[in-house]
Amino acid sequence: MNDSEATPKFWLGNGVLALALLMLVFMGELWEMMGLMAMVLWVAVALAGVYLLMSDKNEPPSMPK
């Protein structure tokens, strides 16, 4: 098991994904205010969060032999 400490990118990625979850909770109101741009903004925020989490992985995946 990997016991390395979490980096700032990890925490930032989790924060951005939490924001994306909050946006989903209020998507009805966002949709009324912004229309289709609300969904485009949500996709961009979710992609940014996933990118930050995945860019934190600096070691190759281990495969069983």
GROMACS .gro file of N, CA and C in nm:
model
  195
    1MET      N    1   0.084  -0.118   0.000
    1MET     CA    2   0.000   0.000   0.000
    1MET      C    3   0.088   0.124   0.000
    2ASN      N    4   0.044   0.225  -0.068
    2ASN     CA    5   0.120   0.348  -0.080
    2ASN      C    6   0.086   0.440   0.038
    3ASP      N    7   0.186   0.473   0.121
    3ASP     CA    8   0.163   0.556   0.239
    3ASP      C    9   0.215   0.698   0.220
    4SER      N   10   0.226   0.745   0.096
    4SER     CA   11   0.276   0.880   0.073
    4SER      C   12   0.170   0.982   0.115
    5GLU      N   13   0.217   1.100   0.151
    5GLU     CA   14   0.127   1.205   0.194
    5GLU      C   15   0.056   1.266   0.072
    6ALA      N   16  -0.062   1.318   0.097
    6ALA     CA   17  -0.139   1.382  -0.009
    6ALA      C   18  -0.075   1.516  -0.044
    7THR      N   19  -0.066   1.543  -0.173
    7THR     CA   20  -0.008   1.668  -0.220
    7THR      C   21  -0.116   1.776  -0.231
    8PRO      N   22  -0.074   1.901  -0.248
    8PRO     CA   23  -0.174   2.007  -0.266
    8PRO      C   24  -0.263   1.986  -0.389
    9LYS      N   25  -0.209   1.925  -0.495
    9LYS     CA   26  -0.293   1.898  -0.612
    9LYS      C   27  -0.407   1.803  -0.578
   10PHE      N   28  -0.378   1.705  -0.492
   10PHE     CA   29  -0.481   1.611  -0.449
   10PHE      C   30  -0.594   1.685  -0.378
   11TRP      N   31  -0.559   1.771  -0.283
   11TRP     CA   32  -0.662   1.843  -0.208
   11TRP      C   33  -0.735   1.944  -0.296
   12LEU      N   34  -0.664   2.008  -0.386
   12LEU     CA   35  -0.728   2.102  -0.478
   12LEU      C   36  -0.825   2.028  -0.570
   13GLY      N   37  -0.783   1.912  -0.620
   13GLY     CA   38  -0.871   1.832  -0.705
   13GLY      C   39  -0.996   1.789  -0.632
   14ASN      N   40  -0.982   1.749  -0.506
   14ASN     CA   41  -1.100   1.711  -0.427
   14ASN      C   42  -1.190   1.831  -0.402
   15GLY      N   43  -1.131   1.947  -0.379
   15GLY     CA   44  -1.211   2.068  -0.360
   15GLY      C   45  -1.288   2.106  -0.485
   16VAL      N   46  -1.223   2.095  -0.599
   16VAL     CA   47  -1.290   2.127  -0.725
   16VAL      C   48  -1.403   2.028  -0.753
   17LEU      N   49  -1.379   1.899  -0.723
   17LEU     CA   50  -1.486   1.800  -0.741
   17LEU      C   51  -1.601   1.823  -0.643
   18ALA      N   52  -1.571   1.872  -0.523
   18ALA     CA   53  -1.677   1.907  -0.428
   18ALA      C   54  -1.760   2.023  -0.483
   19LEU      N   55  -1.694   2.118  -0.547
   19LEU     CA   56  -1.765   2.228  -0.610
   19LEU      C   57  -1.855   2.176  -0.723
   20ALA      N   58  -1.806   2.079  -0.799
   20ALA     CA   59  -1.887   2.020  -0.906
   20ALA      C   60  -2.009   1.950  -0.848
   21LEU      N   61  -1.992   1.883  -0.734
   21LEU     CA   62  -2.107   1.818  -0.668
   21LEU      C   63  -2.207   1.921  -0.621
   22LEU      N   64  -2.158   2.030  -0.564
   22LEU     CA   65  -2.246   2.138  -0.520
   22LEU      C   66  -2.321   2.199  -0.638
   23MET      N   67  -2.252   2.211  -0.751
   23MET     CA   68  -2.318   2.262  -0.871
   23MET      C   69  -2.430   2.169  -0.915
   24LEU      N   70  -2.409   2.037  -0.903
   24LEU     CA   71  -2.514   1.943  -0.940
   24LEU      C   72  -2.636   1.956  -0.850
   25VAL      N   73  -2.613   1.982  -0.722
   25VAL     CA   74  -2.726   1.999  -0.629
   25VAL      C   75  -2.812   2.117  -0.671
   26PHE      N   76  -2.748   2.223  -0.717
   26PHE     CA   77  -2.821   2.344  -0.756
   26PHE      C   78  -2.832   2.360  -0.908
   27MET      N   79  -2.826   2.250  -0.981
   27MET     CA   80  -2.827   2.259  -1.127
   27MET      C   81  -2.958   2.318  -1.180
   28GLY      N   82  -3.067   2.294  -1.113
   28GLY     CA   83  -3.195   2.351  -1.158
   28GLY      C   84  -3.191   2.503  -1.162
   29GLU      N   85  -3.144   2.561  -1.053
   29GLU     CA   86  -3.134   2.707  -1.046
   29GLU      C   87  -3.029   2.760  -1.143
   30LEU      N   88  -2.916   2.689  -1.152
   30LEU     CA   89  -2.813   2.731  -1.247
   30LEU      C   90  -2.864   2.725  -1.391
   31TRP      N   91  -2.942   2.621  -1.421
   31TRP     CA   92  -2.996   2.606  -1.556
   31TRP      C   93  -3.090   2.721  -1.589
   32GLU      N   94  -3.172   2.762  -1.491
   32GLU     CA   95  -3.263   2.874  -1.515
   32GLU      C   96  -3.187   3.004  -1.539
   33MET      N   97  -3.075   3.020  -1.470
   33MET     CA   98  -2.998   3.145  -1.485
   33MET      C   99  -2.910   3.144  -1.610
   34MET      N  100  -2.847   3.029  -1.640
   34MET     CA  101  -2.745   3.026  -1.743
   34MET      C  102  -2.780   2.943  -1.866
   35GLY      N  103  -2.881   2.860  -1.856
   35GLY     CA  104  -2.918   2.775  -1.969
   35GLY      C  105  -2.815   2.665  -1.991
   36LEU      N  106  -2.786   2.637  -2.115
   36LEU     CA  107  -2.693   2.530  -2.151
   36LEU      C  108  -2.553   2.555  -2.097
   37MET      N  109  -2.517   2.681  -2.078
   37MET     CA  110  -2.383   2.712  -2.026
   37MET      C  111  -2.362   2.657  -1.886
   38ALA      N  112  -2.469   2.633  -1.811
   38ALA     CA  113  -2.455   2.572  -1.678
   38ALA      C  114  -2.398   2.432  -1.689
   39MET      N  115  -2.445   2.356  -1.786
   39MET     CA  116  -2.395   2.220  -1.804
   39MET      C  117  -2.251   2.222  -1.858
   40VAL      N  118  -2.223   2.315  -1.948
   40VAL     CA  119  -2.087   2.327  -2.001
   40VAL      C  120  -1.991   2.364  -1.889
   41LEU      N  121  -2.032   2.455  -1.801
   41LEU     CA  122  -1.949   2.495  -1.688
   41LEU      C  123  -1.928   2.378  -1.592
   42TRP      N  124  -2.033   2.299  -1.567
   42TRP     CA  125  -2.020   2.184  -1.479
   42TRP      C  126  -1.921   2.082  -1.536
   43VAL      N  127  -1.930   2.055  -1.665
   43VAL     CA  128  -1.838   1.961  -1.728
   43VAL      C  129  -1.695   2.011  -1.716
   44ALA      N  130  -1.673   2.140  -1.737
   44ALA     CA  131  -1.538   2.196  -1.727
   44ALA      C  132  -1.484   2.185  -1.585
   45VAL      N  133  -1.568   2.211  -1.485
   45VAL     CA  134  -1.525   2.202  -1.346
   45VAL      C  135  -1.494   2.058  -1.309
   46ALA      N  136  -1.579   1.965  -1.351
   46ALA     CA  137  -1.556   1.823  -1.321
   46ALA      C  138  -1.428   1.773  -1.389
   47LEU      N  139  -1.406   1.813  -1.514
   47LEU     CA  140  -1.283   1.773  -1.583
   47LEU      C  141  -1.159   1.831  -1.515
   48ALA      N  142  -1.167   1.953  -1.469
   48ALA     CA  143  -1.054   2.014  -1.400
   48ALA      C  144  -1.023   1.938  -1.270
   49GLY      N  145  -1.125   1.900  -1.197
   49GLY     CA  146  -1.104   1.824  -1.074
   49GLY      C  147  -1.043   1.688  -1.099
   50VAL      N  148  -1.091   1.619  -1.200
   50VAL     CA  149  -1.035   1.488  -1.233
   50VAL      C  150  -0.893   1.502  -1.284
   51TYR      N  151  -0.867   1.604  -1.362
   51TYR     CA  152  -0.730   1.628  -1.411
   51TYR      C  153  -0.634   1.650  -1.294
   52LEU      N  154  -0.675   1.731  -1.197
   52LEU     CA  155  -0.588   1.758  -1.083
   52LEU      C  156  -0.562   1.630  -1.003
   53LEU      N  157  -0.664   1.549  -0.985
   53LEU     CA  158  -0.644   1.424  -0.912
   53LEU      C  159  -0.553   1.328  -0.988
   54MET      N  160  -0.574   1.317  -1.118
   54MET     CA  161  -0.495   1.222  -1.196
   54MET      C  162  -0.351   1.271  -1.219
   55SER      N  163  -0.331   1.401  -1.224
   55SER     CA  164  -0.195   1.451  -1.244
   55SER      C  165  -0.111   1.434  -1.116
   56ASP      N  166  -0.176   1.407  -1.005
   56ASP     CA  167  -0.106   1.383  -0.880
   56ASP      C  168  -0.040   1.245  -0.879
   57LYS      N  169  -0.086   1.156  -0.963
   57LYS     CA  170  -0.029   1.021  -0.969
   57LYS      C  171   0.103   1.028  -1.045
   58ASN      N  172   0.214   1.006  -0.974
   58ASN     CA  173   0.343   1.018  -1.039
   58ASN      C  174   0.415   0.884  -1.054
   59GLU      N  175   0.350   0.776  -1.021
   59GLU     CA  176   0.414   0.646  -1.036
   59GLU      C  177   0.328   0.557  -1.126
   60PRO      N  178   0.390   0.469  -1.204
   60PRO     CA  179   0.312   0.385  -1.293
   60PRO      C  180   0.229   0.282  -1.214
   61PRO      N  181   0.117   0.241  -1.269
   61PRO     CA  182   0.036   0.143  -1.198
   61PRO      C  183   0.109   0.009  -1.186
   62SER      N  184   0.089  -0.057  -1.077
   62SER     CA  185   0.154  -0.187  -1.058
   62SER      C  186   0.063  -0.297  -1.111
   63MET      N  187   0.119  -0.382  -1.191
   63MET     CA  188   0.044  -0.493  -1.249
   63MET      C  189   0.100  -0.624  -1.192
   64PRO      N  190   0.013  -0.716  -1.157
   64PRO     CA  191   0.065  -0.845  -1.110
   64PRO      C  192   0.132  -0.922  -1.224
   65LYS      N  193   0.235  -0.997  -1.190
   65LYS     CA  194   0.307  -1.073  -1.293
   65LYS      C  195   0.257  -1.214  -1.304
   0.00000   0.00000   0.00000
